Coordinates of C-alpha atoms in Angstrom, one line a residue:
N1 CA 17.2 30.1 11.1
P2 CA 14.2 30.2 11.6
S3 CA 13.7 28.3 14.9
S4 CA 10.8 27.4 17.1
G5 CA 12.9 25.8 19.9
Q6 CA 16.6 25.0 20.4
V7 CA 19.2 27.1 18.6
V8 CA 22.8 26.0 18.2
L9 CA 25.7 28.4 18.0
R10 CA 29.1 27.1 17.0
S11 CA 32.3 29.0 16.8
Q12 CA 36.0 28.5 17.6
R13 CA 35.9 31.9 19.3
F14 CA 33.7 30.4 22.1
S15 CA 36.6 28.2 23.3
G16 CA 37.7 29.4 26.8
A17 CA 35.6 32.6 26.4
E18 CA 32.9 34.3 28.4
V19 CA 29.9 34.5 26.1
Q20 CA 26.6 36.4 26.6
L21 CA 23.6 36.8 24.3
L22 CA 20.9 39.4 24.4
L23 CA 17.9 39.2 22.1
I24 CA 15.8 42.3 21.3
S25 CA 12.3 42.0 19.8
T26 CA 10.9 44.3 17.2
L27 CA 9.0 45.9 20.0
G28 CA 12.2 46.7 21.9
R29 CA 11.8 44.1 24.6
V30 CA 15.2 42.8 25.8
H31 CA 15.6 39.1 26.6
Q32 CA 18.7 37.8 28.5
V33 CA 19.4 34.4 27.0
N34 CA 20.6 31.4 29.1
L35 CA 23.4 29.9 27.0
Q36 CA 24.1 26.2 27.7
R37 CA 27.7 25.2 26.9
Q38 CA 27.7 21.8 25.2
S39 CA 31.5 21.8 24.4
A40 CA 34.3 24.3 24.1
T41 CA 32.9 25.6 20.7
L42 CA 29.2 24.7 20.9
L43 CA 26.4 26.7 22.8
L44 CA 22.7 26.0 22.9
F45 CA 19.7 28.2 23.9
D46 CA 16.0 27.8 23.8
M47 CA 13.6 30.2 22.0
S48 CA 10.4 28.3 22.7
D49 CA 9.2 30.8 25.4
L50 CA 9.6 33.8 23.0
A51 CA 6.8 35.2 20.8
A52 CA 7.0 34.6 17.0
G53 CA 8.9 37.3 15.2
T54 CA 12.3 38.7 14.3
Y55 CA 14.9 39.3 17.0
S56 CA 18.1 41.2 16.9
G57 CA 20.9 39.7 18.9
I58 CA 24.0 41.1 20.6
L59 CA 26.5 38.4 21.1
T60 CA 29.3 39.3 23.4
I61 CA 32.5 37.2 23.5
N62 CA 35.1 38.3 26.0
G63 CA 33.7 41.9 25.8
E64 CA 33.7 42.1 22.0
Q65 CA 30.2 42.5 20.6
S66 CA 28.7 41.2 17.3
A67 CA 25.2 41.6 15.9
L68 CA 23.0 38.8 14.6
K69 CA 19.4 38.3 13.5
L70 CA 17.1 35.4 14.5
L71 CA 13.6 34.4 13.3
R72 CA 11.3 32.7 15.8
D73 CA 8.5 30.7 14.1

């Protein structure tokens, strides 16, 4: 973090799980993220189409939500 393109998420919690990610810009715009599973514990997504700025994220793993922050260069 920060990123201008590909972002890698790695967690043992991803193994066998349904994972979703929403990004929310500081202006309140919501972006559904297309996660690409690279392995049981590794997910990738691309931020290159998003405007520069700070994004809040809601990561949902099997219905359980976590918050994160990402910075797009």
